[in-house]
mmCIF file of C-alpha atoms in Angstrom:
data_model
loop_
_atom_site.group_PDB
_atom_site.id
_atom_site.type_symbol
_atom_site.label_atom_id
_atom_site.label_comp_id
_atom_site.label_asym_id
_atom_site.label_seq_id
_atom_site.Cartn_x
_atom_site.Cartn_y
_atom_site.Cartn_z
ATOM 1 C CA MET C 1 -9.332 17.584 23.791
ATOM 2 C CA PRO C 2 -11.123 20.986 23.904
ATOM 3 C CA ILE C 3 -14.295 21.494 25.924
ATOM 4 C CA LEU C 4 -17.291 21.622 23.605
ATOM 5 C CA GLY C 5 -18.987 25.027 23.658
ATOM 6 C CA LEU C 6 -16.063 26.826 25.288
ATOM 7 C CA PRO C 7 -14.187 29.525 23.340
ATOM 8 C CA PRO C 8 -10.392 29.105 23.210
ATOM 9 C CA SER C 9 -8.643 30.524 26.273
ATOM 10 C CA GLN C 10 -7.006 33.911 25.785
ATOM 11 C CA GLY C 11 -4.697 33.826 28.776
ATOM 12 C CA PRO C 12 -2.599 31.552 30.966
ATOM 13 C CA VAL C 13 -4.378 29.285 33.416
ATOM 14 C CA LYS C 14 -3.735 29.824 37.120
ATOM 15 C CA PRO C 15 -2.410 27.932 38.956
ATOM 16 C CA ALA C 16 0.059 26.723 36.360
ATOM 17 C CA HIS C 17 0.022 23.105 37.592
ATOM 18 C CA PHE C 18 -3.702 22.700 36.838
ATOM 19 C CA ASP C 19 -5.124 21.366 33.578
ATOM 20 C CA ILE C 20 -8.883 20.864 33.616
ATOM 21 C CA GLU C 21 -8.753 18.542 30.616
ATOM 22 C CA ARG C 22 -6.816 16.086 32.767
ATOM 23 C CA VAL C 23 -9.365 16.310 35.573
ATOM 24 C CA ILE C 24 -12.522 15.772 33.532
ATOM 25 C CA ARG C 25 -13.190 12.160 32.561
ATOM 26 C CA PRO C 26 -12.387 11.579 28.831
ATOM 27 C CA ASN C 27 -15.919 10.364 28.054
ATOM 28 C CA ILE C 28 -17.312 13.616 29.468
ATOM 29 C CA LEU C 29 -14.896 15.743 27.421
ATOM 30 C CA ALA C 30 -16.030 13.878 24.315
ATOM 31 C CA LEU C 31 -19.709 14.299 25.203
ATOM 32 C CA HIS C 32 -21.978 16.110 22.751
ATOM 33 C CA PRO C 33 -24.659 17.566 25.007
ATOM 34 C CA TYR C 34 -28.326 17.055 24.280
ATOM 35 C CA ARG C 35 -29.676 19.825 22.094
ATOM 36 C CA CYS C 36 -33.023 20.857 23.533
ATOM 37 C CA ALA C 37 -35.810 22.750 21.825
ATOM 38 C CA ARG C 38 -35.290 26.016 23.695
ATOM 39 C CA ASP C 39 -31.563 26.220 22.877
ATOM 40 C CA ASP C 40 -32.296 27.884 19.534
ATOM 41 C CA TYR C 41 -35.646 29.647 19.769
ATOM 42 C CA LYS C 42 -37.716 30.759 22.748
ATOM 43 C CA GLU C 43 -40.464 32.811 21.066
ATOM 44 C CA GLY C 44 -42.991 32.385 18.279
ATOM 45 C CA ILE C 45 -45.432 29.595 17.511
ATOM 46 C CA LEU C 46 -43.531 26.841 19.278
ATOM 47 C CA LEU C 47 -44.217 23.546 17.579
ATOM 48 C CA ASP C 48 -40.760 22.043 18.018
ATOM 49 C CA ALA C 49 -40.808 20.321 21.428
ATOM 50 C CA ASN C 50 -43.924 18.111 21.358
ATOM 51 C CA GLU C 51 -45.460 20.072 24.213
ATOM 52 C CA ASN C 52 -49.201 20.144 24.915
ATOM 53 C CA ALA C 53 -50.386 23.128 22.857
ATOM 54 C CA LEU C 54 -53.667 23.368 24.788
ATOM 55 C CA GLY C 55 -51.958 24.215 28.089
ATOM 56 C CA HIS C 56 -51.851 22.570 31.480
ATOM 57 C CA SER C 57 -54.689 20.439 32.794
ATOM 58 C CA ILE C 58 -54.828 21.636 36.401
ATOM 59 C CA SER C 59 -58.364 22.560 37.391
ATOM 60 C CA ALA C 60 -58.894 25.487 39.749
ATOM 61 C CA GLN C 61 -61.734 23.466 41.257
ATOM 62 C CA ALA C 62 -59.230 20.927 42.559
ATOM 63 C CA SER C 63 -58.451 23.252 45.466
ATOM 64 C CA PRO C 64 -59.815 26.644 46.566
ATOM 65 C CA ASP C 65 -56.272 27.975 46.808
ATOM 66 C CA LEU C 66 -55.513 27.299 43.151
ATOM 67 C CA ALA C 67 -57.903 29.902 41.795
ATOM 68 C CA SER C 68 -55.579 32.744 42.811
ATOM 69 C CA ASP C 69 -52.298 30.863 42.428
ATOM 70 C CA PRO C 70 -50.075 32.868 40.019
ATOM 71 C CA THR C 71 -48.139 29.703 39.222
ATOM 72 C CA LEU C 72 -51.056 28.545 37.060
ATOM 73 C CA ASN C 73 -50.619 31.611 34.839
ATOM 74 C CA MET C 74 -47.104 30.583 33.918
ATOM 75 C CA ASP C 75 -46.402 28.665 30.732
ATOM 76 C CA LEU C 76 -46.386 25.358 32.556
ATOM 77 C CA HIS C 77 -47.054 23.461 29.340
ATOM 78 C CA ARG C 78 -43.751 24.737 27.909
ATOM 79 C CA TYR C 79 -40.313 23.428 28.798
ATOM 80 C CA PRO C 80 -38.364 25.944 30.917
ATOM 81 C CA ASP C 81 -35.399 28.003 29.818
ATOM 82 C CA PRO C 82 -32.395 25.631 29.846
ATOM 83 C CA SER C 83 -29.909 28.351 30.842
ATOM 84 C CA HIS C 84 -31.720 30.935 33.034
ATOM 85 C CA ASP C 85 -29.214 33.691 32.280
ATOM 86 C CA SER C 86 -31.361 36.318 34.019
ATOM 87 C CA ILE C 87 -30.949 34.458 37.319
ATOM 88 C CA LYS C 88 -27.230 33.989 36.713
ATOM 89 C CA GLU C 89 -26.834 37.712 36.010
ATOM 90 C CA ARG C 90 -28.319 38.590 39.405
ATOM 91 C CA ILE C 91 -26.131 36.020 41.157
ATOM 92 C CA ALA C 92 -23.062 37.364 39.368
ATOM 93 C CA SER C 93 -23.944 40.871 40.522
ATOM 94 C CA LEU C 94 -24.639 39.766 44.103
ATOM 95 C CA ARG C 95 -21.380 37.818 44.435
ATOM 96 C CA SER C 96 -19.230 40.233 42.364
ATOM 97 C CA ILE C 97 -18.497 37.681 39.635
ATOM 98 C CA SER C 98 -17.451 38.763 36.164
ATOM 99 C CA GLY C 99 -20.268 37.095 34.212
ATOM 100 C CA VAL C 100 -22.915 34.419 33.743
ATOM 101 C CA ASP C 101 -20.302 32.062 32.287
ATOM 102 C CA HIS C 102 -19.017 31.665 35.870
ATOM 103 C CA VAL C 103 -22.378 30.441 37.243
ATOM 104 C CA PHE C 104 -24.133 27.057 37.091
ATOM 105 C CA LEU C 105 -27.575 26.306 38.532
ATOM 106 C CA GLY C 106 -28.555 22.946 39.980
ATOM 107 C CA VAL C 107 -31.483 21.295 41.719
ATOM 108 C CA GLY C 108 -30.078 22.175 45.108
ATOM 109 C CA SER C 109 -26.368 21.904 45.858
ATOM 110 C CA ASP C 110 -26.858 18.132 45.987
ATOM 111 C CA GLU C 111 -27.261 17.928 42.206
ATOM 112 C CA VAL C 112 -24.036 19.888 41.750
ATOM 113 C CA ILE C 113 -22.155 17.641 44.195
ATOM 114 C CA ASP C 114 -23.322 14.552 42.333
ATOM 115 C CA LEU C 115 -22.569 16.085 38.942
ATOM 116 C CA LEU C 116 -19.039 17.080 39.953
ATOM 117 C CA MET C 117 -18.312 13.489 40.927
ATOM 118 C CA ARG C 118 -19.781 12.134 37.709
ATOM 119 C CA VAL C 119 -17.741 14.429 35.459
ATOM 120 C CA CYS C 120 -14.443 14.257 37.357
ATOM 121 C CA VAL C 121 -14.093 10.951 39.184
ATOM 122 C CA ALA C 122 -13.886 7.590 37.424
ATOM 123 C CA PRO C 123 -16.096 4.995 39.164
ATOM 124 C CA GLY C 124 -14.200 2.199 40.849
ATOM 125 C CA LYS C 125 -10.846 3.842 40.169
ATOM 126 C CA GLU C 126 -10.637 7.342 41.598
ATOM 127 C CA LYS C 127 -11.523 9.081 44.852
ATOM 128 C CA ILE C 128 -12.647 12.198 46.650
ATOM 129 C CA LEU C 129 -11.279 13.611 49.900
ATOM 130 C CA ILE C 130 -13.564 14.856 52.657
ATOM 131 C CA THR C 131 -12.854 16.473 56.023
ATOM 132 C CA PRO C 132 -15.165 15.004 58.689
ATOM 133 C CA PRO C 133 -17.204 15.933 60.547
ATOM 134 C CA THR C 134 -18.876 17.253 57.407
ATOM 135 C CA TYR C 135 -21.968 17.210 55.221
ATOM 136 C CA GLY C 136 -23.140 13.638 54.730
ATOM 137 C CA MET C 137 -24.122 13.903 51.053
ATOM 138 C CA TYR C 138 -20.486 13.875 49.906
ATOM 139 C CA SER C 139 -20.149 10.280 51.074
ATOM 140 C CA VAL C 140 -23.637 9.321 49.877
ATOM 141 C CA CYS C 141 -22.952 10.620 46.363
ATOM 142 C CA ALA C 142 -19.553 8.924 46.368
ATOM 143 C CA GLN C 143 -21.128 5.567 47.222
ATOM 144 C CA VAL C 144 -23.838 5.978 44.597
ATOM 145 C CA ASN C 145 -21.188 6.738 41.974
ATOM 146 C CA ASP C 146 -18.840 3.945 43.121
ATOM 147 C CA VAL C 147 -16.215 6.515 44.093
ATOM 148 C CA GLY C 148 -13.683 5.999 46.877
ATOM 149 C CA VAL C 149 -13.570 8.325 49.891
ATOM 150 C CA VAL C 150 -10.411 9.455 51.680
ATOM 151 C CA LYS C 151 -11.065 11.014 55.090
ATOM 152 C CA CYS C 152 -8.861 13.717 56.576
ATOM 153 C CA PRO C 153 -10.571 14.766 59.846
ATOM 154 C CA LEU C 154 -10.704 18.361 60.970
ATOM 155 C CA GLU C 155 -8.622 19.135 64.016
ATOM 156 C CA LEU C 156 -10.568 19.898 67.167
ATOM 157 C CA ASP C 157 -8.709 22.409 69.280
ATOM 158 C CA GLY C 158 -9.247 24.924 72.068
ATOM 159 C CA GLN C 159 -11.272 24.293 75.193
ATOM 160 C CA ALA C 160 -14.967 25.131 75.252
ATOM 161 C CA GLY C 161 -15.708 24.846 78.926
ATOM 162 C CA GLU C 162 -16.435 21.933 81.213
ATOM 163 C CA GLY C 163 -16.482 18.253 80.467
ATOM 164 C CA GLY C 164 -13.332 18.158 78.363
ATOM 165 C CA VAL C 165 -15.289 19.205 75.265
ATOM 166 C CA LYS C 166 -13.096 21.004 72.770
ATOM 167 C CA GLY C 167 -14.152 24.040 70.861
ATOM 168 C CA ARG C 168 -12.906 24.889 67.388
ATOM 169 C CA PHE C 169 -12.429 22.923 64.198
ATOM 170 C CA SER C 170 -9.591 23.676 61.786
ATOM 171 C CA LEU C 171 -8.511 22.241 58.465
ATOM 172 C CA ARG C 172 -5.297 20.242 58.775
ATOM 173 C CA VAL C 173 -3.648 21.367 55.550
ATOM 174 C CA ASP C 174 -0.517 19.288 56.124
ATOM 175 C CA GLU C 175 -2.639 16.152 56.561
ATOM 176 C CA VAL C 176 -4.587 16.925 53.378
ATOM 177 C CA LYS C 177 -1.313 17.315 51.487
ATOM 178 C CA LYS C 178 -0.016 14.083 52.976
ATOM 179 C CA ALA C 179 -3.157 12.268 51.804
ATOM 180 C CA ILE C 180 -2.722 13.716 48.319
ATOM 181 C CA ASP C 181 0.928 12.657 48.289
ATOM 182 C CA GLY C 182 -0.088 9.127 49.167
ATOM 183 C CA ASP C 183 -2.926 8.790 46.660
ATOM 184 C CA SER C 184 -2.738 10.300 43.183
ATOM 185 C CA SER C 185 -6.293 9.101 42.420
ATOM 186 C CA ILE C 186 -7.883 11.888 44.537
ATOM 187 C CA LYS C 187 -9.705 14.159 42.070
ATOM 188 C CA LEU C 188 -11.889 16.319 44.325
ATOM 189 C CA VAL C 189 -11.338 17.805 47.789
ATOM 190 C CA PHE C 190 -14.585 18.841 49.546
ATOM 191 C CA VAL C 191 -14.359 21.585 52.176
ATOM 192 C CA CYS C 192 -17.525 22.705 53.949
ATOM 193 C CA SER C 193 -17.238 26.337 55.125
ATOM 194 C CA PRO C 194 -19.004 27.221 57.367
ATOM 195 C CA GLY C 195 -19.037 23.560 58.211
ATOM 196 C CA ASN C 196 -22.063 21.382 58.721
ATOM 197 C CA PRO C 197 -22.227 20.366 61.547
ATOM 198 C CA THR C 198 -19.204 22.319 62.832
ATOM 199 C CA GLY C 199 -20.470 25.840 62.114
ATOM 200 C CA THR C 200 -16.859 26.860 61.471
ATOM 201 C CA CYS C 201 -15.485 28.945 58.602
ATOM 202 C CA ILE C 202 -12.271 27.640 57.073
ATOM 203 C CA PRO C 203 -9.745 30.472 56.552
ATOM 204 C CA LEU C 204 -9.078 31.351 52.924
ATOM 205 C CA GLU C 205 -5.366 30.880 53.513
ATOM 206 C CA SER C 206 -5.977 27.219 54.282
ATOM 207 C CA ILE C 207 -7.999 26.788 51.095
ATOM 208 C CA LYS C 208 -5.361 28.601 49.041
ATOM 209 C CA ALA C 209 -2.679 26.314 50.430
ATOM 210 C CA ILE C 210 -4.443 23.318 48.849
ATOM 211 C CA LEU C 211 -5.209 25.162 45.621
ATOM 212 C CA ASP C 212 -1.535 26.098 45.283
ATOM 213 C CA TYR C 213 -0.230 22.629 46.097
ATOM 214 C CA GLU C 214 1.457 21.508 42.891
ATOM 215 C CA LYS C 215 1.015 17.804 43.590
ATOM 216 C CA PHE C 216 -2.772 18.133 43.636
ATOM 217 C CA LYS C 217 -4.045 18.121 40.066
ATOM 218 C CA GLY C 218 -7.740 18.065 40.934
ATOM 219 C CA ILE C 219 -10.406 20.536 42.043
ATOM 220 C CA VAL C 220 -11.153 21.982 45.474
ATOM 221 C CA VAL C 221 -14.909 22.249 46.124
ATOM 222 C CA VAL C 222 -15.851 24.730 48.843
ATOM 223 C CA ASP C 223 -19.427 24.302 50.039
ATOM 224 C CA GLU C 224 -20.716 27.652 51.328
ATOM 225 C CA ALA C 225 -24.362 26.870 52.041
ATOM 226 C CA TYR C 226 -24.216 28.928 55.273
ATOM 227 C CA ILE C 227 -21.775 31.655 54.215
ATOM 228 C CA ASP C 228 -24.229 34.553 54.606
ATOM 229 C CA PHE C 229 -24.599 33.822 58.326
ATOM 230 C CA SER C 230 -20.870 34.007 59.034
ATOM 231 C CA GLY C 231 -20.662 37.786 59.274
ATOM 232 C CA LYS C 232 -17.163 37.541 57.866
ATOM 233 C CA ASP C 233 -15.437 38.373 54.595
ATOM 234 C CA SER C 234 -14.633 34.703 54.202
ATOM 235 C CA SER C 235 -16.213 33.565 50.934
ATOM 236 C CA ALA C 236 -13.938 31.636 48.609
ATOM 237 C CA VAL C 237 -15.720 33.308 45.673
ATOM 238 C CA SER C 238 -13.064 36.020 45.989
ATOM 239 C CA LEU C 239 -10.490 33.430 44.866
ATOM 240 C CA ILE C 240 -12.305 32.332 41.699
ATOM 241 C CA LYS C 241 -10.574 34.858 39.446
ATOM 242 C CA ASP C 242 -7.161 33.438 40.358
ATOM 243 C CA TYR C 243 -7.895 29.719 40.602
ATOM 244 C CA ALA C 244 -9.250 27.535 37.798
ATOM 245 C CA ASN C 245 -9.110 24.557 40.181
ATOM 246 C CA LEU C 246 -11.754 25.982 42.546
ATOM 247 C CA CYS C 247 -15.528 25.470 42.603
ATOM 248 C CA VAL C 248 -17.682 27.253 45.207
ATOM 249 C CA LEU C 249 -21.152 25.930 46.031
ATOM 250 C CA GLN C 250 -23.921 28.160 47.352
ATOM 251 C CA THR C 251 -27.692 27.839 47.682
ATOM 252 C CA LEU C 252 -30.958 29.703 48.111
ATOM 253 C CA SER C 253 -32.071 27.207 50.773
ATOM 254 C CA LYS C 254 -30.541 28.808 53.864
ATOM 255 C CA SER C 255 -30.087 32.584 54.028
ATOM 256 C CA PHE C 256 -32.763 33.153 51.345
ATOM 257 C CA GLY C 257 -35.208 30.876 53.151
ATOM 258 C CA LEU C 258 -36.119 28.973 49.973
ATOM 259 C CA ALA C 259 -35.303 25.365 50.800
ATOM 260 C CA ALA C 260 -38.478 24.145 49.071
ATOM 261 C CA ILE C 261 -37.606 25.447 45.601
ATOM 262 C CA ARG C 262 -34.297 23.488 45.395
ATOM 263 C CA LEU C 263 -31.958 25.998 43.764
ATOM 264 C CA GLY C 264 -28.232 25.372 44.153
ATOM 265 C CA ILE C 265 -25.367 27.348 42.657
ATOM 266 C CA ALA C 266 -21.871 26.516 41.491
ATOM 267 C CA ILE C 267 -19.394 29.343 40.905
ATOM 268 C CA ALA C 268 -16.191 28.599 39.025
ATOM 269 C CA GLN C 269 -14.191 29.632 35.993
ATOM 270 C CA PRO C 270 -15.913 29.076 32.611
ATOM 271 C CA PRO C 271 -14.250 25.756 31.639
ATOM 272 C CA LEU C 272 -15.727 23.846 34.594
ATOM 273 C CA ILE C 273 -19.067 25.654 34.287
ATOM 274 C CA GLN C 274 -19.221 24.657 30.614
ATOM 275 C CA VAL C 275 -18.526 21.006 31.441
ATOM 276 C CA LEU C 276 -21.300 20.999 34.063
ATOM 277 C CA SER C 277 -23.690 22.648 31.583
ATOM 278 C CA ASN C 278 -22.832 20.097 28.906
ATOM 279 C CA THR C 279 -23.585 17.235 31.296
ATOM 280 C CA LYS C 280 -26.684 18.338 33.226
ATOM 281 C CA ALA C 281 -30.234 17.286 32.435
ATOM 282 C CA PRO C 282 -31.638 19.584 29.696
ATOM 283 C CA TYR C 283 -34.282 21.379 31.779
ATOM 284 C CA ASN C 284 -33.097 20.857 35.345
ATOM 285 C CA ILE C 285 -34.521 24.106 36.801
ATOM 286 C CA SER C 286 -38.318 24.322 36.637
ATOM 287 C CA THR C 287 -40.256 27.426 35.619
ATOM 288 C CA PRO C 288 -41.820 27.970 39.107
ATOM 289 C CA THR C 289 -38.404 27.588 40.747
ATOM 290 C CA ALA C 290 -36.831 30.037 38.288
ATOM 291 C CA HIS C 291 -39.615 32.573 38.835
ATOM 292 C CA LEU C 292 -39.204 32.478 42.606
ATOM 293 C CA ALA C 293 -35.409 32.544 42.411
ATOM 294 C CA LEU C 294 -35.416 35.607 40.168
ATOM 295 C CA SER C 295 -37.790 37.364 42.579
ATOM 296 C CA ALA C 296 -35.590 36.414 45.553
ATOM 297 C CA LEU C 297 -32.606 38.046 43.862
ATOM 298 C CA SER C 298 -34.365 41.379 43.287
ATOM 299 C CA PRO C 299 -33.076 44.427 45.237
ATOM 300 C CA SER C 300 -36.060 44.555 47.607
ATOM 301 C CA SER C 301 -35.885 40.820 48.326
ATOM 302 C CA LEU C 302 -32.140 40.994 48.946
ATOM 303 C CA ALA C 303 -32.740 43.773 51.470
ATOM 304 C CA ASN C 304 -35.339 41.577 53.176
ATOM 305 C CA MET C 305 -32.912 38.627 53.204
ATOM 306 C CA ARG C 306 -30.171 40.706 54.812
ATOM 307 C CA SER C 307 -32.580 41.975 57.451
ATOM 308 C CA LYS C 308 -33.557 38.424 58.361
ATOM 309 C CA ILE C 309 -29.897 37.419 58.565
ATOM 310 C CA GLU C 310 -29.293 40.235 61.050
ATOM 311 C CA THR C 311 -32.219 39.027 63.134
ATOM 312 C CA LEU C 312 -31.068 35.405 63.061
ATOM 313 C CA THR C 313 -27.453 36.205 63.930
ATOM 314 C CA ALA C 314 -28.623 38.324 66.868
ATOM 315 C CA SER C 315 -30.917 35.466 67.896
ATOM 316 C CA ARG C 316 -27.963 33.074 67.668
ATOM 317 C CA VAL C 317 -26.127 35.125 70.278
ATOM 318 C CA ALA C 318 -29.187 35.214 72.530
ATOM 319 C CA LEU C 319 -29.765 31.472 72.105
ATOM 320 C CA LEU C 320 -26.179 30.658 73.055
ATOM 321 C CA LYS C 321 -26.503 32.839 76.149
ATOM 322 C CA SER C 322 -29.703 31.074 77.180
ATOM 323 C CA LEU C 323 -28.164 27.650 76.577
ATOM 324 C CA SER C 324 -25.198 28.558 78.774
ATOM 325 C CA GLY C 325 -27.693 29.095 81.572
ATOM 326 C CA LEU C 326 -28.385 25.358 81.552
ATOM 327 C CA ALA C 327 -24.799 24.381 82.362
ATOM 328 C CA HIS C 328 -25.807 23.370 85.892
ATOM 329 C CA LEU C 329 -28.059 20.703 84.348
ATOM 330 C CA GLY C 330 -25.226 19.130 82.384
ATOM 331 C CA LEU C 331 -25.316 21.091 79.139
ATOM 332 C CA GLY C 332 -21.881 21.922 77.750
ATOM 333 C CA SER C 333 -20.666 25.012 75.959
ATOM 334 C CA SER C 334 -21.077 25.203 72.194
ATOM 335 C CA ILE C 335 -18.429 23.705 69.948
ATOM 336 C CA GLY C 336 -17.414 25.136 66.595
ATOM 337 C CA SER C 337 -17.264 28.812 65.756
ATOM 338 C CA ASN C 338 -21.014 29.496 65.420
ATOM 339 C CA ASP C 339 -20.689 30.933 61.902
ATOM 340 C CA ALA C 340 -23.949 29.380 60.628
ATOM 341 C CA ASN C 341 -27.653 29.481 61.501
ATOM 342 C CA PHE C 342 -27.295 26.696 64.051
ATOM 343 C CA VAL C 343 -25.332 25.854 67.174
ATOM 344 C CA MET C 344 -23.825 22.576 68.379
ATOM 345 C CA ILE C 345 -24.165 21.805 72.058
ATOM 346 C CA PRO C 346 -22.835 18.709 73.878
ATOM 347 C CA VAL C 347 -25.001 17.044 76.493
ATOM 348 C CA LEU C 348 -22.815 16.062 79.436
ATOM 349 C CA SER C 349 -23.240 13.508 82.154
ATOM 350 C CA LYS C 350 -25.327 14.627 85.114
ATOM 351 C CA ASP C 351 -22.203 15.608 87.028
ATOM 352 C CA GLY C 352 -20.922 17.615 84.063
ATOM 353 C CA THR C 353 -17.627 15.746 83.795
ATOM 354 C CA ARG C 354 -17.856 14.183 80.323
ATOM 355 C CA PRO C 355 -19.874 14.139 77.087
ATOM 356 C CA ASP C 356 -22.628 11.543 77.468
ATOM 357 C CA ASN C 357 -23.909 10.089 74.174
ATOM 358 C CA VAL C 358 -26.538 7.926 75.856
ATOM 359 C CA ARG C 359 -28.004 10.835 77.788
ATOM 360 C CA SER C 360 -27.821 13.040 74.685
ATOM 361 C CA GLN C 361 -29.843 10.549 72.648
ATOM 362 C CA LYS C 362 -32.432 10.336 75.397
ATOM 363 C CA VAL C 363 -32.698 14.125 75.501
ATOM 364 C CA TYR C 364 -33.053 14.236 71.707
ATOM 365 C CA LYS C 365 -35.863 11.668 71.663
ATOM 366 C CA ALA C 366 -37.681 13.150 74.644
ATOM 367 C CA LEU C 367 -37.619 16.620 73.120
ATOM 368 C CA ALA C 368 -39.135 15.369 69.867
ATOM 369 C CA GLU C 369 -41.554 12.714 71.091
ATOM 370 C CA GLU C 370 -42.797 14.197 74.357
ATOM 371 C CA ASN C 371 -42.188 17.926 74.050
ATOM 372 C CA GLY C 372 -42.688 18.725 70.362
ATOM 373 C CA VAL C 373 -39.215 20.189 69.791
ATOM 374 C CA VAL C 374 -37.141 18.573 67.058
ATOM 375 C CA VAL C 375 -33.373 19.142 67.037
ATOM 376 C CA ARG C 376 -30.688 16.985 65.378
ATOM 377 C CA PHE C 377 -28.593 14.391 67.185
ATOM 378 C CA ARG C 378 -25.000 14.514 65.923
ATOM 379 C CA GLY C 379 -23.254 12.535 68.657
ATOM 380 C CA ASN C 380 -22.055 9.752 66.370
ATOM 381 C CA GLU C 381 -19.974 12.034 64.171
ATOM 382 C CA LEU C 382 -16.259 12.521 64.639
ATOM 383 C CA GLY C 383 -15.524 15.279 67.153
ATOM 384 C CA CYS C 384 -19.196 15.745 67.971
ATOM 385 C CA GLU C 385 -19.701 13.268 70.796
ATOM 386 C CA ALA C 386 -23.021 13.795 72.612
ATOM 387 C CA CYS C 387 -23.817 16.881 70.530
ATOM 388 C CA LEU C 388 -27.212 18.232 69.583
ATOM 389 C CA ARG C 389 -27.400 20.567 66.595
ATOM 390 C CA ILE C 390 -30.021 23.260 67.180
ATOM 391 C CA THR C 391 -31.164 25.508 64.353
ATOM 392 C CA VAL C 392 -31.687 29.143 65.328
ATOM 393 C CA GLY C 393 -35.445 29.628 65.212
ATOM 394 C CA SER C 394 -37.804 32.513 65.735
ATOM 395 C CA GLU C 395 -37.759 34.298 69.097
ATOM 396 C CA GLU C 396 -40.743 32.237 70.231
ATOM 397 C CA GLU C 397 -39.203 28.964 69.019
ATOM 398 C CA ASN C 398 -35.906 29.707 70.759
ATOM 399 C CA ALA C 399 -37.717 30.429 74.015
ATOM 400 C CA THR C 400 -39.624 27.151 73.665
ATOM 401 C CA VAL C 401 -36.510 25.059 73.037
ATOM 402 C CA ILE C 402 -34.848 26.514 76.144
ATOM 403 C CA ARG C 403 -37.909 25.881 78.278
ATOM 404 C CA GLU C 404 -38.413 22.313 77.058
ATOM 405 C CA LEU C 405 -34.701 21.496 77.153
ATOM 406 C CA GLU C 406 -34.517 22.614 80.774
ATOM 407 C CA LEU C 407 -37.505 20.412 81.582
ATOM 408 C CA VAL C 408 -35.992 17.355 79.869
ATOM 409 C CA LEU C 409 -32.528 17.837 81.397
ATOM 410 C CA ASN C 410 -34.108 17.979 84.832
ATOM 411 C CA GLN C 411 -35.821 14.653 84.160
ATOM 412 C CA LEU C 412 -32.915 12.741 82.608
#
């Protein structure tokens, strides 16, 4: 069954063992997407969408700040553009993609994750594969959609200092293949790179090994929320041209510093992008979000973003150095590869001999409740025993976390 809205393919699909029409659920392939008012006409006297012709009802007197808020000058009474091709064009240029037909926009990456499960994985019958420790929303979305989860843990290898805490996480390709061999119902494989909470980039060769595996007929989803902090030429976007069974997720939340606007990105070959577009809510990206996203992707804003990345990556190095100075108080060396805008540090027992989850939780709570510094406790996740995840902050914030952490470690 052809994908509605997609022109016939002019060339062979790579890899040869992949057929997207066998991955997408039949009811989704047969779906006739909702035709919204702005699909046909965007200009003129617009009397086709039952909008409020008199404009929005927000009063500038409601708040002193609203009087100068440029958002109020937007056409808030009109439904937004359903496609936002201007944003997609800038993303395609930034990521060296061939065109807007390779780009999908979602309300954060979370919408895309959920949508991928809904279009590919049959509830109660089929499954996804994840590689813990990893981003928790994969499992949450799977449970919401009544989708099974197969877990293939990352391998923790290499020593990272005292306390028996190991250092680096790697994708166990052979174990992923073994899981696929044992369960033909796996439709999606989620790989987080750089990982959350591992901070580790997965080598492209490892991802290609799964993409090329003939027994896997599904799609590999590579979540690159933190890719701009890695400082490496490690984005799986470079593989898109050769692999129809690959979907790369990115976001404006992290390196662009726009978590509040909720703009996620999927990059894939046109067939999958078309399926996602056919299935999404008609106007999923709001006009204010689109306006800010387009501005963030301008040349001057991109230069500003890159400058901030340089500052944060330099601060990451300085933060790690300062944290190592607390080893005598029972703070371990970082685990993972530190390819993101955070670090993961195990809290050890007082004598420094082992990771101590109880002490770590006490440190976490004391920092937040008594010292005003909020980090993330990750000690209950596989391979992350007793770990605190610390986001790289401003220079002042980093100095504060070191000072307060030293105080708390001395007390506990």
